[in-house]
Amino acid sequence: YTAETLFPYTTLFRSDFVAHASLALSAERLALVTRSTEALEDSSRYKSLALKGLRKAIYSFSKENADAVLCASISLGFHPSNWFVFDT
């Protein structure tokens, strides 16, 4: 998926790393609720993509990408990855 296919009318989500951060948070929440290891793996993959894109955006920080950097940073800060452990 790309940000434009997921959020076609929102300019903030034209940055793939913002969409990936949002998808990571959603997948992690799904994993928490359903105890799905697949959703947890998806969350890790999306989080990795989001961090990679965020790193690039920070290195080329500008007025044009400031909102996207802020949004992704806040979204990645809300991940509950250390809040739970699945029972085995």
Backbone as a chain_set.jsonl record, in Angstrom:
{"seq": "YTAETLFPYTTLFRSDFVAHASLALSAERLALVTRSTEALEDSSRYKSLALKGLRKAIYSFSKENADAVLCASISLGFHPSNWFVFDT", "coords": {"N": [[0.824, -1.18, 0.0], [0.344, 2.303, -0.574], [0.643, 5.623, 0.756], [-1.039, 7.394, -0.597], [-3.001, 5.731, -1.728], [-4.219, 4.733, 0.524], [-5.048, 7.006, 1.95], [-6.372, 9.076, 0.151], [-7.325, 11.75, 0.056], [-6.139, 13.294, 1.945], [-3.675, 15.493, 2.683], [-1.637, 15.349, 4.574], [-1.113, 12.656, 4.844], [0.284, 12.007, 2.589], [2.818, 11.314, 2.825], [4.532, 8.389, 2.967], [5.674, 7.304, 5.286], [4.165, 8.322, 7.38], [1.68, 7.129, 6.986], [2.49, 4.478, 7.33], [3.214, 4.541, 10.028], [0.726, 4.977, 11.197], [-0.606, 2.65, 10.373], [0.97, 0.773, 11.706], [0.419, 1.339, 14.394], [-2.313, 0.738, 14.434], [-2.272, -2.012, 13.77], [-0.871, -2.988, 15.947], [-2.615, -2.44, 18.018], [-4.725, -4.105, 17.242], [-3.426, -6.565, 17.572], [-3.104, -6.539, 20.334], [-5.757, -6.66, 21.234], [-6.79, -8.99, 20.008], [-4.854, -10.88, 20.428], [-3.261, -11.736, 18.359], [-0.57, -13.078, 16.708], [0.188, -12.68, 14.112], [-0.789, -10.121, 13.516], [0.819, -8.685, 15.252], [3.315, -9.123, 14.091], [2.869, -7.824, 11.652], [2.604, -5.226, 12.621], [5.198, -4.756, 13.533], [6.59, -4.793, 11.105], [5.424, -2.59, 9.728], [6.099, -0.573, 11.54], [8.852, -0.565, 11.332], [9.151, 0.288, 8.658], [8.008, 2.82, 8.915], [9.786, 4.088, 10.696], [12.117, 4.068, 9.173], [11.401, 5.759, 7.026], [10.799, 8.072, 8.476], [13.29, 8.718, 9.537], [14.665, 9.432, 7.181], [13.139, 11.667, 6.481], [13.647, 13.385, 8.602], [16.349, 13.892, 8.236], [16.193, 15.43, 5.964], [14.758, 17.639, 6.788], [12.186, 20.059, 6.552], [10.073, 22.927, 6.019], [7.944, 21.996, 4.576], [7.698, 19.263, 5.212], [7.364, 19.175, 7.909], [4.932, 18.861, 9.398], [4.275, 16.209, 8.801], [6.475, 14.844, 9.877], [6.126, 15.447, 12.597], [3.597, 14.273, 13.084], [4.072, 11.515, 12.528], [6.043, 11.015, 14.445], [4.665, 11.408, 16.875], [2.662, 9.448, 16.603], [4.221, 7.093, 16.525], [5.167, 7.171, 19.066], [3.098, 6.295, 20.641], [2.909, 3.562, 20.692], [2.046, 0.514, 22.094], [3.954, -1.561, 22.553], [5.484, -2.592, 24.642], [3.67, -3.01, 26.572], [2.288, -5.34, 26.915], [2.355, -8.939, 27.015], [2.065, -11.862, 25.188], [0.389, -14.72, 26.398], [1.794, -17.939, 26.554]], "CA": [[0.0, 0.0, 0.0], [1.008, 3.598, -0.472], [-0.154, 6.577, 1.519], [-2.079, 7.993, -1.441], [-4.121, 4.799, -1.914], [-4.909, 4.585, 1.806], [-5.612, 8.284, 2.365], [-6.226, 9.876, -1.066], [-7.743, 13.144, 0.139], [-5.479, 13.928, 3.068], [-2.319, 15.853, 2.287], [-0.698, 14.913, 5.595], [-0.784, 11.256, 4.63], [0.995, 11.794, 1.33], [4.112, 10.755, 3.205], [4.33, 6.975, 3.278], [6.063, 6.963, 6.65], [3.049, 8.664, 8.268], [0.706, 6.047, 6.814], [3.046, 3.277, 7.956], [3.115, 4.725, 11.477], [-0.681, 4.775, 11.541], [-0.894, 1.221, 10.201], [1.662, 0.05, 12.774], [-0.355, 1.532, 15.617], [-3.563, -0.02, 14.283], [-1.974, -3.448, 13.836], [-0.484, -3.323, 17.312], [-3.864, -2.439, 18.8], [-5.412, -5.344, 16.872], [-2.708, -7.658, 18.22], [-3.401, -6.458, 21.756], [-7.141, -7.068, 21.46], [-7.06, -10.353, 19.529], [-3.697, -11.723, 20.73], [-2.826, -12.271, 17.074], [0.856, -12.908, 16.444], [0.304, -12.126, 12.749], [-0.979, -8.665, 13.609], [2.011, -8.152, 15.903], [4.361, -9.127, 13.063], [2.537, -6.723, 10.73], [2.927, -3.984, 13.305], [6.662, -4.601, 13.515], [6.999, -4.453, 9.736], [5.014, -1.214, 9.451], [6.874, 0.315, 12.399], [10.185, -0.475, 10.727], [9.025, 1.146, 7.478], [7.746, 4.18, 9.379], [11.02, 4.633, 11.255], [13.043, 4.291, 8.065], [10.952, 6.971, 6.336], [10.923, 9.206, 9.39], [14.707, 9.05, 9.594], [14.976, 10.168, 5.954], [12.465, 12.971, 6.531], [14.336, 14.23, 9.575], [17.603, 14.331, 7.62], [15.882, 16.479, 4.985], [13.68, 18.386, 7.447], [11.834, 21.327, 5.93], [8.745, 23.439, 6.36], [6.953, 21.181, 3.869], [7.475, 17.945, 5.807], [7.344, 19.305, 9.369], [3.712, 18.267, 9.951], [4.367, 14.755, 8.656], [7.456, 14.38, 10.868], [5.482, 15.539, 13.902], [2.521, 13.274, 13.157], [4.666, 10.178, 12.629], [6.731, 10.926, 15.73], [3.654, 11.228, 17.92], [2.036, 8.146, 16.404], [5.157, 6.043, 16.931], [5.324, 7.256, 20.515], [1.956, 5.696, 21.322], [2.866, 2.111, 20.493], [2.047, -0.207, 23.377], [4.675, -2.818, 22.37], [5.983, -3.12, 25.907], [2.58, -3.018, 27.532], [1.681, -6.66, 27.067], [3.065, -10.123, 26.529], [1.109, -12.941, 24.952], [0.571, -15.956, 27.163], [2.133, -19.055, 25.652]], "C": [[0.872, 1.249, 0.0], [0.079, 4.535, 0.278], [-1.293, 7.145, 0.679], [-3.243, 7.043, -1.69], [-4.9, 4.626, -0.624], [-5.646, 5.851, 2.216], [-5.552, 9.274, 1.201], [-6.544, 11.358, -0.922], [-7.058, 13.913, 1.268], [-4.034, 14.232, 2.708], [-1.282, 15.401, 3.306], [-0.224, 13.488, 5.335], [-0.173, 10.982, 3.269], [2.398, 11.261, 1.582], [3.877, 9.311, 3.642], [4.661, 6.651, 4.732], [4.987, 7.321, 7.666], [1.978, 7.582, 8.18], [1.206, 4.773, 7.478], [2.984, 3.371, 9.479], [1.685, 4.485, 11.95], [-1.07, 3.298, 11.433], [-0.232, 0.392, 11.298], [0.893, 0.144, 14.081], [-1.654, 0.729, 15.568], [-3.32, -1.519, 14.409], [-1.582, -3.861, 15.248], [-1.697, -3.35, 18.237], [-4.658, -3.715, 18.516], [-4.752, -6.547, 17.545], [-3.004, -7.697, 19.716], [-4.793, -7.017, 22.053], [-7.368, -8.542, 21.116], [-5.984, -11.362, 19.893], [-3.182, -12.434, 19.476], [-1.339, -12.014, 16.872], [1.079, -12.368, 15.037], [0.166, -10.611, 12.765], [0.231, -8.011, 14.274], [3.19, -8.108, 14.934], [4.125, -8.02, 12.04], [2.907, -5.378, 11.347], [4.43, -3.727, 13.287], [7.164, -4.186, 12.14], [6.65, -3.006, 9.405], [5.801, -0.209, 10.294], [8.277, 0.51, 11.833], [10.171, 0.438, 9.503], [8.82, 2.608, 7.879], [9.018, 4.824, 9.914], [12.048, 4.929, 10.17], [12.678, 5.585, 7.325], [11.086, 8.215, 7.191], [12.372, 9.654, 9.486], [15.116, 9.867, 8.367], [14.38, 11.571, 5.993], [13.149, 13.918, 7.511], [15.651, 14.748, 8.991], [17.37, 15.429, 6.582], [14.732, 17.352, 5.501], [13.468, 19.734, 6.776], [10.452, 21.76, 6.415], [7.65, 22.557, 5.75], [6.701, 19.83, 4.538], [7.384, 17.981, 7.331], [6.106, 18.658, 9.994], [3.759, 16.742, 9.893], [5.348, 14.178, 9.673], [6.834, 14.389, 12.261], [4.432, 14.448, 14.076], [3.085, 11.86, 13.326], [5.358, 9.999, 13.972], [5.75, 10.68, 16.876], [3.013, 9.85, 17.81], [2.947, 7.008, 16.858], [5.395, 6.056, 18.44], [4.211, 6.593, 21.295], [1.885, 4.184, 21.194], [3.0, 1.386, 21.819], [2.863, -1.497, 23.342], [5.202, -3.408, 23.672], [4.886, -3.222, 26.97], [2.01, -4.403, 27.78], [2.602, -7.753, 26.543], [2.011, -11.202, 26.33], [1.422, -14.11, 25.853], [0.865, -17.078, 26.2], [1.534, -20.34, 26.157]], "O": [[1.992, 1.244, 0.511], [-1.116, 4.273, 0.416], [-2.394, 7.354, 1.188], [-4.374, 7.501, -1.851], [-6.109, 4.398, -0.658], [-6.744, 5.782, 2.768], [-4.765, 10.22, 1.247], [-6.062, 12.157, -1.726], [-7.383, 15.076, 1.508], [-3.253, 13.315, 2.454], [-0.15, 15.097, 2.93], [0.936, 13.158, 5.582], [-0.118, 9.829, 2.84], [3.078, 10.812, 0.66], [3.117, 9.05, 4.574], [4.0, 5.812, 5.345], [4.903, 6.685, 8.716], [1.43, 7.169, 9.202], [0.432, 4.063, 8.119], [2.725, 2.369, 10.147], [1.466, 3.859, 12.987], [-1.774, 2.766, 12.291], [-0.811, -0.587, 11.769], [0.734, -0.849, 14.791], [-2.042, 0.11, 16.559], [-4.078, -2.218, 15.081], [-1.921, -4.957, 15.696], [-1.785, -4.19, 19.133], [-5.198, -4.333, 19.434], [-5.44, -7.444, 18.031], [-3.14, -8.775, 20.295], [-4.977, -7.76, 23.017], [-8.056, -9.256, 21.845], [-6.166, -12.563, 19.696], [-2.729, -13.577, 19.532], [-0.9, -10.865, 16.866], [2.062, -11.667, 14.796], [0.923, -9.905, 12.099], [0.624, -6.906, 13.9], [3.976, -7.161, 14.955], [5.068, -7.355, 11.61], [3.455, -4.504, 10.675], [4.871, -2.603, 13.05], [8.048, -3.339, 12.018], [7.48, -2.274, 8.864], [6.131, 0.878, 9.82], [8.818, 1.616, 11.854], [11.067, 1.263, 9.328], [9.383, 3.516, 7.268], [9.297, 5.985, 9.615], [12.765, 5.927, 10.243], [13.548, 6.406, 7.036], [11.442, 9.285, 6.696], [12.648, 10.853, 9.512], [15.823, 10.867, 8.488], [15.023, 12.542, 5.592], [13.22, 15.123, 7.267], [16.027, 15.898, 9.219], [18.246, 16.261, 6.347], [13.849, 17.749, 4.74], [14.419, 20.454, 6.471], [9.768, 21.029, 7.131], [6.576, 22.391, 6.327], [5.594, 19.301, 4.441], [7.332, 16.933, 7.973], [6.218, 17.978, 11.014], [3.331, 16.066, 10.829], [5.078, 13.134, 10.267], [7.002, 13.435, 13.02], [4.391, 13.779, 15.109], [2.618, 11.1, 14.175], [5.266, 8.929, 14.574], [5.992, 9.837, 17.739], [2.841, 9.163, 18.817], [2.49, 6.066, 17.505], [5.786, 5.041, 19.015], [4.358, 6.349, 22.493], [0.874, 3.587, 21.563], [3.947, 1.612, 22.573], [2.508, -2.452, 24.033], [5.347, -4.626, 23.776], [5.17, -3.492, 28.137], [1.311, -4.61, 28.772], [3.502, -7.509, 25.74], [1.168, -11.427, 27.199], [2.586, -14.455, 26.052], [0.25, -17.163, 25.137], [1.708, -21.388, 25.535]]}, "num_chains": 1, "name": "protein.A"}
